[in-house]
PDB file of C-alpha atoms in Angstrom:
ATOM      1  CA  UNK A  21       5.637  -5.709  13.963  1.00 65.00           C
ATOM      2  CA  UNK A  22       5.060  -1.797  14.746  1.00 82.00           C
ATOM      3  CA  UNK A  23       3.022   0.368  12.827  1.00 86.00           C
ATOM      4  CA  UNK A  24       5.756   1.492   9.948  1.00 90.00           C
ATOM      5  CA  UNK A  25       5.880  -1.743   9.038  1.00 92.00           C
ATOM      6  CA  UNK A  26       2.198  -2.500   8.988  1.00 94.00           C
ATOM      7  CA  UNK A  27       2.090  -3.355   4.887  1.00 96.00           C
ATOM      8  CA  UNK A  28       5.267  -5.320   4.877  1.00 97.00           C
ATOM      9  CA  UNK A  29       2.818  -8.491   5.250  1.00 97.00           C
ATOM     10  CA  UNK A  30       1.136  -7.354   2.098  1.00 98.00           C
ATOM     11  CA  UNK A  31       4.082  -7.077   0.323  1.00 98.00           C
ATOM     12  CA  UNK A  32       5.326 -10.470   0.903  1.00 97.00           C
ATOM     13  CA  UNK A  33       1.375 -12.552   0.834  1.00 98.00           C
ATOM     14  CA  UNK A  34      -0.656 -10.721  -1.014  1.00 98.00           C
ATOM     15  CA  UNK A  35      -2.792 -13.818  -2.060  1.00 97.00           C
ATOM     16  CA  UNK A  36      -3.501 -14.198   1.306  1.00 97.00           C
ATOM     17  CA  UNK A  37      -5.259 -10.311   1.952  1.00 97.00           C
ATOM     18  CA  UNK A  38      -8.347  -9.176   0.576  1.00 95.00           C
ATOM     19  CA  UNK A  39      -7.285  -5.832   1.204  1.00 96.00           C
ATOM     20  CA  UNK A  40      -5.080  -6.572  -2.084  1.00 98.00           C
ATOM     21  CA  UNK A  41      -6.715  -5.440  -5.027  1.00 98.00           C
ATOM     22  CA  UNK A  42      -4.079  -6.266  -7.856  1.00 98.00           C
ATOM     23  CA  UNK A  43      -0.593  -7.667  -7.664  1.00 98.00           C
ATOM     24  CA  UNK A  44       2.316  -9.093  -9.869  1.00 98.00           C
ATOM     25  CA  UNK A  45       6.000  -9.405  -9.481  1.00 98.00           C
ATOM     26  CA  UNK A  46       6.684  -5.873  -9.125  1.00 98.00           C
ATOM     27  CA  UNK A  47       3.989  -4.001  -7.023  1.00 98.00           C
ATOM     28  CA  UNK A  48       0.632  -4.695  -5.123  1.00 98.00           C
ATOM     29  CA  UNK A  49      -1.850  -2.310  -5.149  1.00 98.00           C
ATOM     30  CA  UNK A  50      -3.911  -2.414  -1.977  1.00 98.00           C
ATOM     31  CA  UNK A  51      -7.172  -0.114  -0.622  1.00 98.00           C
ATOM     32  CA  UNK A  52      -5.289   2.428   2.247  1.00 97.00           C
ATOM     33  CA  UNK A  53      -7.524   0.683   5.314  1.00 93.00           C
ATOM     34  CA  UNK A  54      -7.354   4.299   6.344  1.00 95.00           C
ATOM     35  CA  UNK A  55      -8.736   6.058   3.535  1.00 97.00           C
ATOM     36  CA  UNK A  56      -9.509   9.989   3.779  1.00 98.00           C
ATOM     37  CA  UNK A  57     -11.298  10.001   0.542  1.00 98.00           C
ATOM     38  CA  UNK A  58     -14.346   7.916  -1.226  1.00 98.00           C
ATOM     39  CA  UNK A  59     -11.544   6.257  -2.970  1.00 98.00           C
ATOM     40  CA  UNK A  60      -7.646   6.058  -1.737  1.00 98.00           C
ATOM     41  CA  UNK A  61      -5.402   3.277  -2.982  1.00 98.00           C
ATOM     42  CA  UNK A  62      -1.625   2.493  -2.679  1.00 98.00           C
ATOM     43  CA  UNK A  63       0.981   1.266  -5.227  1.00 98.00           C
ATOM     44  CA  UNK A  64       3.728  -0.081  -3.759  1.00 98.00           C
ATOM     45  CA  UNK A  65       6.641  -1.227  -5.063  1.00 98.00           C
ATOM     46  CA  UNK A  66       7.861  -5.144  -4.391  1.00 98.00           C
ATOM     47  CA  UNK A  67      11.667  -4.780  -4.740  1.00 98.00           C
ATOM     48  CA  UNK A  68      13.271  -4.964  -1.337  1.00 97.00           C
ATOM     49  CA  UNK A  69      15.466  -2.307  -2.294  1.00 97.00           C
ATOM     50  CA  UNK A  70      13.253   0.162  -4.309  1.00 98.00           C
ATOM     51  CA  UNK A  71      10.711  -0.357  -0.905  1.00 97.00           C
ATOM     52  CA  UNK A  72      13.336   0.631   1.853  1.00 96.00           C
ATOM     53  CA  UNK A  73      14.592   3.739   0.338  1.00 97.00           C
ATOM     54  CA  UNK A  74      12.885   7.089   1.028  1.00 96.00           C
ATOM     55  CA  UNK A  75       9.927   8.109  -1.865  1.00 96.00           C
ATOM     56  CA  UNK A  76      12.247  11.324  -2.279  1.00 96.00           C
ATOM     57  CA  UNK A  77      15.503   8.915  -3.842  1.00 95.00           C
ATOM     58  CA  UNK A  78      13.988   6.138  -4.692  1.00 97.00           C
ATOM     59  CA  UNK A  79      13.846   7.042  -8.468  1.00 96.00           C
ATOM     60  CA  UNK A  80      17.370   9.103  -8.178  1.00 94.00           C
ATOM     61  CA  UNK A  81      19.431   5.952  -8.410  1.00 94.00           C
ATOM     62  CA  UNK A  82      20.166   3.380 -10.180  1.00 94.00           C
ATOM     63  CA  UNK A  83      19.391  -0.430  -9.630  1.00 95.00           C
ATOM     64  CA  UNK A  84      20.613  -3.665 -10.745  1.00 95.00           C
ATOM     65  CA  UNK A  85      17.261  -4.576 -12.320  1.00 95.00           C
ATOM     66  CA  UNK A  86      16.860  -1.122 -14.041  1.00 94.00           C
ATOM     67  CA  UNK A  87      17.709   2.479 -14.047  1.00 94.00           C
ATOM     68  CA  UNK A  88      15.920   5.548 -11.846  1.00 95.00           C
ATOM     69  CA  UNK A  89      14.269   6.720 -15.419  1.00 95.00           C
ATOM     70  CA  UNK A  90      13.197   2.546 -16.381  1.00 97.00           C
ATOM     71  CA  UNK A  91      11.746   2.360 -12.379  1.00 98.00           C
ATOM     72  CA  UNK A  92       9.817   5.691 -12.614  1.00 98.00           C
ATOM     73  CA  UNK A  93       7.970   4.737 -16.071  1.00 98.00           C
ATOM     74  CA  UNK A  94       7.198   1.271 -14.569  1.00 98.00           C
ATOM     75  CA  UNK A  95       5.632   2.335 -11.107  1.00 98.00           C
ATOM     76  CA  UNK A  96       3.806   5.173 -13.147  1.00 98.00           C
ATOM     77  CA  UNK A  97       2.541   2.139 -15.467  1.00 98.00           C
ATOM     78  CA  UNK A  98       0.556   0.653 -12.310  1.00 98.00           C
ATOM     79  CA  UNK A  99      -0.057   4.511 -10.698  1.00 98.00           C
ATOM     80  CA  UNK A 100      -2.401   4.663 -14.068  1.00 98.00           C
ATOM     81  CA  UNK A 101      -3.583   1.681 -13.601  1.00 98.00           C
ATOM     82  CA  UNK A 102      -4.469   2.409  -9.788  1.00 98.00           C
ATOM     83  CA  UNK A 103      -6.587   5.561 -11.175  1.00 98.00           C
ATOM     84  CA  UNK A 104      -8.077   2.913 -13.716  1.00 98.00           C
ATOM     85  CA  UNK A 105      -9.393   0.593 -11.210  1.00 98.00           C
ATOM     86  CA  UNK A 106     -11.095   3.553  -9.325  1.00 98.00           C
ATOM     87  CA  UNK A 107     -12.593   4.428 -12.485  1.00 98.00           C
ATOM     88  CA  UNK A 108     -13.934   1.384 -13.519  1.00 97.00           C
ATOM     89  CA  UNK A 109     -15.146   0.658  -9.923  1.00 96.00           C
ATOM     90  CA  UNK A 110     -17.179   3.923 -10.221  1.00 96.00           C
ATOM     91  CA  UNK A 111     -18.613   3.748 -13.718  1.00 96.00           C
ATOM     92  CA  UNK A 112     -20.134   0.119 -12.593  1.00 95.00           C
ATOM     93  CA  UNK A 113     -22.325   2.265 -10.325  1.00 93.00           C
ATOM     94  CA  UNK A 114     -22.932   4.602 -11.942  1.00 94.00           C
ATOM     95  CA  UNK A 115     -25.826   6.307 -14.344  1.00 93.00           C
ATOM     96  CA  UNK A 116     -23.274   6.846 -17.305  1.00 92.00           C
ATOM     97  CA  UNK A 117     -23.413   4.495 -20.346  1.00 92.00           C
ATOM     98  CA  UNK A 118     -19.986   5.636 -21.428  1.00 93.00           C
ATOM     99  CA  UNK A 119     -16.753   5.533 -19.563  1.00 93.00           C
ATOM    100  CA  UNK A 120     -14.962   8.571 -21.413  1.00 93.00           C
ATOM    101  CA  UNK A 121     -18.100  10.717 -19.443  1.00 92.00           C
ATOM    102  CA  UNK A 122     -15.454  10.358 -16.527  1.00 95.00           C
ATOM    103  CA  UNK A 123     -12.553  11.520 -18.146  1.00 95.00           C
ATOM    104  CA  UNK A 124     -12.217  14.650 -17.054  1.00 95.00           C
ATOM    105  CA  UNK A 125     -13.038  13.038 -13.880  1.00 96.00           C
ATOM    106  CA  UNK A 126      -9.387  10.585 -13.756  1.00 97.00           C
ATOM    107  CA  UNK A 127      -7.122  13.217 -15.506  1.00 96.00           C
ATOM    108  CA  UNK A 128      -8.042  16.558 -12.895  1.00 96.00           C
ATOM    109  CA  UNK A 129     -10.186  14.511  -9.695  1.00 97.00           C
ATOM    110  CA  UNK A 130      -7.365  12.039  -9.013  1.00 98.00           C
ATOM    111  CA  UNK A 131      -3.973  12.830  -7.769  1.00 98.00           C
ATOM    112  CA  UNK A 132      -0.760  10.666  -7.330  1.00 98.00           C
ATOM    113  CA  UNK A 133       1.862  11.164  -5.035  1.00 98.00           C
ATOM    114  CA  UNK A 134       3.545  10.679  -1.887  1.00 98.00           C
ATOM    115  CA  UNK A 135       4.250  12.340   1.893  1.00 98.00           C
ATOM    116  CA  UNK A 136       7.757  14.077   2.200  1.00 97.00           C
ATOM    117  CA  UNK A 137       8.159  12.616   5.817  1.00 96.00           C
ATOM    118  CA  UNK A 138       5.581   8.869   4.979  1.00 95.00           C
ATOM    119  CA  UNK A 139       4.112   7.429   8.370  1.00 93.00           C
ATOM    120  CA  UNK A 140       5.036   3.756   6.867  1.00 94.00           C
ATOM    121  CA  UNK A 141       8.865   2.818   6.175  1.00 96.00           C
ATOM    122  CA  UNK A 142       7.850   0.780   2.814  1.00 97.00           C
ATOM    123  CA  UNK A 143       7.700   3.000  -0.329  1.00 98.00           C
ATOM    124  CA  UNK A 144       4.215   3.474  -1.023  1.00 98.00           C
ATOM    125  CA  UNK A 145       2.517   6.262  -3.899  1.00 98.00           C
ATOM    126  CA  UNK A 146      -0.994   7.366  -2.650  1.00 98.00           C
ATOM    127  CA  UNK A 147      -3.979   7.146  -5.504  1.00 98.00           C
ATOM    128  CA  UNK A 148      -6.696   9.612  -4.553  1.00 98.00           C
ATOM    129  CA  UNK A 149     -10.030  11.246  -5.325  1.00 98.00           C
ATOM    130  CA  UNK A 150      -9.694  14.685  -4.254  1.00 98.00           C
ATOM    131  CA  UNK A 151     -13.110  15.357  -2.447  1.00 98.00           C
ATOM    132  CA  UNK A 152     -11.649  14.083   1.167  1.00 98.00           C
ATOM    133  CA  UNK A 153     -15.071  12.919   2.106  1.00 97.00           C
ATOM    134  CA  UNK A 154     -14.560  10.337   4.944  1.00 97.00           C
ATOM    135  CA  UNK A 155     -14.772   9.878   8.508  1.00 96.00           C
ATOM    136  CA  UNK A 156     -10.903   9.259   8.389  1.00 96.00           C
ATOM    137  CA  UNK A 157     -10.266  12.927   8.268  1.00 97.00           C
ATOM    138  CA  UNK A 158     -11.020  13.611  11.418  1.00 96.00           C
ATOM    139  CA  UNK A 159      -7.309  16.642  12.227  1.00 96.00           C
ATOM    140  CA  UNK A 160      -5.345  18.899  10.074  1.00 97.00           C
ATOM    141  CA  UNK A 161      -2.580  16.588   9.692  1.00 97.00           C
ATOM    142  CA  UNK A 162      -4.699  13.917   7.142  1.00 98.00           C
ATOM    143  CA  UNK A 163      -5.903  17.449   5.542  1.00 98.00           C
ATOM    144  CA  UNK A 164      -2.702  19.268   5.324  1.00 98.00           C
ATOM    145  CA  UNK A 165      -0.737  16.106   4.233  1.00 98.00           C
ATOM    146  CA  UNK A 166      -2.473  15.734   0.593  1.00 98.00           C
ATOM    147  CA  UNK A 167      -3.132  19.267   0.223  1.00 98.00           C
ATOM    148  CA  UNK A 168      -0.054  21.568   0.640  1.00 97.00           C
ATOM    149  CA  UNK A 169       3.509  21.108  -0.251  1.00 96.00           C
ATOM    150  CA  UNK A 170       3.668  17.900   2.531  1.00 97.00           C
ATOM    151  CA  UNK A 171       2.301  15.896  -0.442  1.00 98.00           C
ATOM    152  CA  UNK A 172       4.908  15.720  -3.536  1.00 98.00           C
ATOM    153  CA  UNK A 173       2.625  14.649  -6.765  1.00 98.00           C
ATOM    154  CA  UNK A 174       4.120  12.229  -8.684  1.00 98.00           C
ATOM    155  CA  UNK A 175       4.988  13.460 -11.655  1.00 97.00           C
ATOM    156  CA  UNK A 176       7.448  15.705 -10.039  1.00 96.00           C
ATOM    157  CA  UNK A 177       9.370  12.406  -8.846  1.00 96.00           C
ATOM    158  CA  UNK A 178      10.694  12.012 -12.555  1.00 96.00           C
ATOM    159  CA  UNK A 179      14.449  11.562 -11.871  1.00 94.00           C
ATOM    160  CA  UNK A 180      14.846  13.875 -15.132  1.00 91.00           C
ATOM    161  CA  UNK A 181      13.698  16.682 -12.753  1.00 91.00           C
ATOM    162  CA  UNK A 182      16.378  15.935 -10.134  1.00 90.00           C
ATOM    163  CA  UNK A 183      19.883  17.070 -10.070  1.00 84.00           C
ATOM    164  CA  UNK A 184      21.357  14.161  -8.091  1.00 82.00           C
ATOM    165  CA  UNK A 185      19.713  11.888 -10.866  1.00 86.00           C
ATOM    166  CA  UNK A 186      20.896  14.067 -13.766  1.00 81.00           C
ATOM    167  CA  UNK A 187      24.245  13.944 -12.181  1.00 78.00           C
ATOM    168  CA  UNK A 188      24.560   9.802 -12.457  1.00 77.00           C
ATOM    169  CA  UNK A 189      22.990  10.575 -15.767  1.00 73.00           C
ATOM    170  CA  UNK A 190      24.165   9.818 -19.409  1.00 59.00           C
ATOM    171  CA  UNK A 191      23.165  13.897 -19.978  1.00 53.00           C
ATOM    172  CA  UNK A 192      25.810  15.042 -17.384  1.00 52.00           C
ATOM    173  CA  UNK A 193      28.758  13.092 -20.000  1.00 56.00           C
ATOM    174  CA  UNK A 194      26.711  14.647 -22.530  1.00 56.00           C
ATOM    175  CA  UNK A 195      27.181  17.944 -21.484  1.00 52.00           C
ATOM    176  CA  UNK A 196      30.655  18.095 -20.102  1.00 51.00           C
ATOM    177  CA  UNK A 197      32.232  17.669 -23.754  1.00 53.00           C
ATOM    178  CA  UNK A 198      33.892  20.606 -24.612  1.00 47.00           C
ATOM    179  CA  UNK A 199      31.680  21.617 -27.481  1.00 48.00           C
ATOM    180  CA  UNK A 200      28.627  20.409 -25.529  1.00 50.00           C
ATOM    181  CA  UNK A 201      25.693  23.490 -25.447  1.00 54.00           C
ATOM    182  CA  UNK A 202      26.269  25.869 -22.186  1.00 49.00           C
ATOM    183  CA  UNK A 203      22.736  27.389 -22.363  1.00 52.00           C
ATOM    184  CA  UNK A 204      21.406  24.327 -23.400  1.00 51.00           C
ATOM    185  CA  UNK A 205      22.932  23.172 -19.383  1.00 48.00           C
ATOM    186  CA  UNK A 206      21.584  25.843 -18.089  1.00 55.00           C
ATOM    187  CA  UNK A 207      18.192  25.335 -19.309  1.00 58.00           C
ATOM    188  CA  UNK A 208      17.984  21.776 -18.252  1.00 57.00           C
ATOM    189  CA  UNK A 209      19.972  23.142 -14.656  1.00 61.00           C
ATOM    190  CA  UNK A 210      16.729  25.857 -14.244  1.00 62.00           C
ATOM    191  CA  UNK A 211      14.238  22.887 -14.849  1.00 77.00           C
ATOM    192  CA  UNK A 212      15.104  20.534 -11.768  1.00 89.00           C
ATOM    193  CA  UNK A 213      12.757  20.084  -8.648  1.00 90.00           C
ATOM    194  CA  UNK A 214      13.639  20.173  -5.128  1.00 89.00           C
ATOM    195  CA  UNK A 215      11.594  19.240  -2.264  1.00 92.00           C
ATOM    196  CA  UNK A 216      11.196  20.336   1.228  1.00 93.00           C
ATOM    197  CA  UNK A 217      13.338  17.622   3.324  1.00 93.00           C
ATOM    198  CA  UNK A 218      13.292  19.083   6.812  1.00 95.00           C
ATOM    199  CA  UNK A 219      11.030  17.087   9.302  1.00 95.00           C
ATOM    200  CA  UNK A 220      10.846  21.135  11.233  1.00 97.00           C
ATOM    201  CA  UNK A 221       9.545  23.099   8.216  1.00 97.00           C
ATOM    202  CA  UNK A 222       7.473  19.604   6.768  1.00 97.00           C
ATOM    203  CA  UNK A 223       5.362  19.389  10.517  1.00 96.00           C
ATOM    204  CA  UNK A 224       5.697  23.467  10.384  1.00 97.00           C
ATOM    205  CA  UNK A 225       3.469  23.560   6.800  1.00 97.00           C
ATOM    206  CA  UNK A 226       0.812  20.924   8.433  1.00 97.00           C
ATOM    207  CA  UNK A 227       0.160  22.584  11.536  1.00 97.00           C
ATOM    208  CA  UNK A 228       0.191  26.390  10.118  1.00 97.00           C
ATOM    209  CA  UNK A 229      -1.289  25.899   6.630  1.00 98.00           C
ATOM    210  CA  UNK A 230      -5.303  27.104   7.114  1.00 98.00           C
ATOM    211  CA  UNK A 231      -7.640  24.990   5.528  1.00 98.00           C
ATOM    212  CA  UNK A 232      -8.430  25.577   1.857  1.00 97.00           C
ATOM    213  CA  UNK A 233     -10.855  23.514  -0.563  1.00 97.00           C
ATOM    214  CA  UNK A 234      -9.052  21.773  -3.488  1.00 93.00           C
ATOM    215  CA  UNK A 235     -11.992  22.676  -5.502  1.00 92.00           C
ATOM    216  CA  UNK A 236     -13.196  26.384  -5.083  1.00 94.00           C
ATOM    217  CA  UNK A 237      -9.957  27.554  -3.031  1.00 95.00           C
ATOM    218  CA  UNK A 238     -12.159  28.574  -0.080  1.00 96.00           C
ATOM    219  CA  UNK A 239     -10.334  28.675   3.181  1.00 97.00           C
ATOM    220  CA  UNK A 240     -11.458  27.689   6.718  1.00 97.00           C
ATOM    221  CA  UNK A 241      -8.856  28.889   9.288  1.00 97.00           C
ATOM    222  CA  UNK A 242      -8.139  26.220  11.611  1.00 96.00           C
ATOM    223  CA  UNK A 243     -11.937  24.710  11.915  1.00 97.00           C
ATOM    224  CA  UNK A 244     -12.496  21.267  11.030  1.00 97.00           C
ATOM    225  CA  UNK A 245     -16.019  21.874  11.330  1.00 97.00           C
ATOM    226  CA  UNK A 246     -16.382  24.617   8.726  1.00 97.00           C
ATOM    227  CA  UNK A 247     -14.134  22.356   6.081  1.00 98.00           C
ATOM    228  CA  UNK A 248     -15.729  18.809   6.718  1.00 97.00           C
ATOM    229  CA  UNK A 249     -19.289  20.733   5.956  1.00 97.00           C
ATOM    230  CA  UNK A 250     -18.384  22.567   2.866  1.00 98.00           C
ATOM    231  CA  UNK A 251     -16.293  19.203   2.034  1.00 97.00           C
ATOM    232  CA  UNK A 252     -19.692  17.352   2.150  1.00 97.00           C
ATOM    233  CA  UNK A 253     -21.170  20.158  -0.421  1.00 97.00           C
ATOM    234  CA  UNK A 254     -18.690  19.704  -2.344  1.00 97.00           C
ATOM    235  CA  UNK A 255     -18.852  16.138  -2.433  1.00 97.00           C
ATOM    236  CA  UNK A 256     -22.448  16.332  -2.972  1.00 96.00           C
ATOM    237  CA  UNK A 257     -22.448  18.320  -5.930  1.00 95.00           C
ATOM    238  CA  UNK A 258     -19.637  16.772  -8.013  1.00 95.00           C
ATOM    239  CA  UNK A 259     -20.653  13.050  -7.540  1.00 97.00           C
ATOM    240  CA  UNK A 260     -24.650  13.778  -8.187  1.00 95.00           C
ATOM    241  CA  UNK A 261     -23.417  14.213 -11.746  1.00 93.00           C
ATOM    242  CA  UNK A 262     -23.500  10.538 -12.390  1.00 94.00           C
ATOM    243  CA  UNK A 263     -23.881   8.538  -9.151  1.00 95.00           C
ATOM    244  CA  UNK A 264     -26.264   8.797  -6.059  1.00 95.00           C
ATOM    245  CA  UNK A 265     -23.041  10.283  -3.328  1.00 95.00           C
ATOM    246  CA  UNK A 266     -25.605   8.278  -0.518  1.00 94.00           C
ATOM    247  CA  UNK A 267     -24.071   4.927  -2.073  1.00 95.00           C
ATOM    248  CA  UNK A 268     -20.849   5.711  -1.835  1.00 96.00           C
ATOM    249  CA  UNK A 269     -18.360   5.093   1.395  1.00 95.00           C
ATOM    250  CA  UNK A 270     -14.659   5.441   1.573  1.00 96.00           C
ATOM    251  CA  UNK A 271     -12.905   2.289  -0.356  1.00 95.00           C
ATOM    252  CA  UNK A 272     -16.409   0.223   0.339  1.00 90.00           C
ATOM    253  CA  UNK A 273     -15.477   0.113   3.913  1.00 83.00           C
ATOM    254  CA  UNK A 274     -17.577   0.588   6.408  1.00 79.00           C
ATOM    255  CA  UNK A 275     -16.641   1.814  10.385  1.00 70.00           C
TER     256      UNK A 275
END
């Protein structure tokens, strides 16, 4: 089995994989074996269908178990559930007697999404703290890939915000009556997302982007050097504020 199909095993055993962290007859959610932050989890979907089809469509169709709209509020079910099980994991080492202390901590530290051109051929939606703290970042490609437009958050998936959705959609009857609302169209036409598709401009943004924190917006050229070391300040000085960092290692694995 090559490398893109490296989870496909997970997918169709999870009992079997400790790797597994949560499963059910519609997604597993496993730790990324690679992770490039202290915590980096995948949801990914079960369907056979829904898993094969690129993470740009796969909520822009329909299905014969449910609609794009009924698929995207289910995965998102289990990607808050992903960011729930890295809270909890957290807060059980941690100094904080209260678990709403680390709200702010899911709803802004934590990002859901997916790669525009994915290295695996199953569907998968990455779950990640954002302080990329981990000896898995080691080139500007596992940078560049969650921090620029190469990484499409999740919410911007919603098959509302697509035209090729909208087109299969109940709103495109809607609005083709005669005596439907014009600027109402237009309004909904102005408020669709489209996403960079080409494989040339997609490895273009990776290797040309310079370096910039997620947190402070400082940039770092092209030196890995100068990011990983402000990453580790970084790191430092957002997780002292309820946990000792020194305990903490990218998805509890250890080179």
């Amino acid at each position: 089995m090559s490398f893109r199909d490296a989870i496909q095993k997970y997918i169709d055993h999870p009992e079997k994989h400790d790797i597994v962290q949560y499963y059910d007859d519609n997604v597993i959610i496993i730790k990324d074996l690679f992770p490039k932050a202290i915590r980096h989890l995948l949801v990914i979907p079960r369907n056979p269908k829904v898993s094969k089809t690129h993470p740009l469509d796969a909520f822009n169709r329909n299905y014969n178990e449910y609609t794009g709209e009924e698929l995207y509020e289910l995965i998102s079910s289990y990607v808050e559930k992903a960011k729930d099980m890295i809270i909890d994991e957290l807060f059980k080492v941690s100094n904080m007697k209260d678990k709403s202390q680390l709200g702010e901590f899911r709803n802004n530290f934590i990002r859901a999404g997916i790669h525009s051109i994915p290295s695996l051929s199953n569907l998968h939606i990455h779950v990640i703290t954002q302080d990329f703290h981990s000896v898995r970042l080691k080139n500007k490609k596992h940078y560049n890939s969650f921090t620029t437009k190469f990484f499409v958050p999740f919410q911007e998936l919603d098959p509302l915000k697509n035209a090729e959705y909208w087109h299969l959609s109940k709103f495109r009857e809607e609005s083709d009556d005669e005596e439907s609302d014009h600027s109402s169209l237009n309004e909904t036409q102005s408020k669709f997302i489209s996403h960079e598709r080409s494989k040339e401009v997609n490895e273009s943004i990776i290797k040309n982007t310079p370096f910039k924190c997620t947190s402070c917006s400082a940039t770092f050229g092209n030196s890995m050097v100068k990011l990983k070391d402000h990453l580790k300040g970084e790191f430092t000085k957002r997780y002292s504020k309820f946990i000792d960092p020194k305990i903490l290692i990218p998805n509890g694995i250890r080179e």
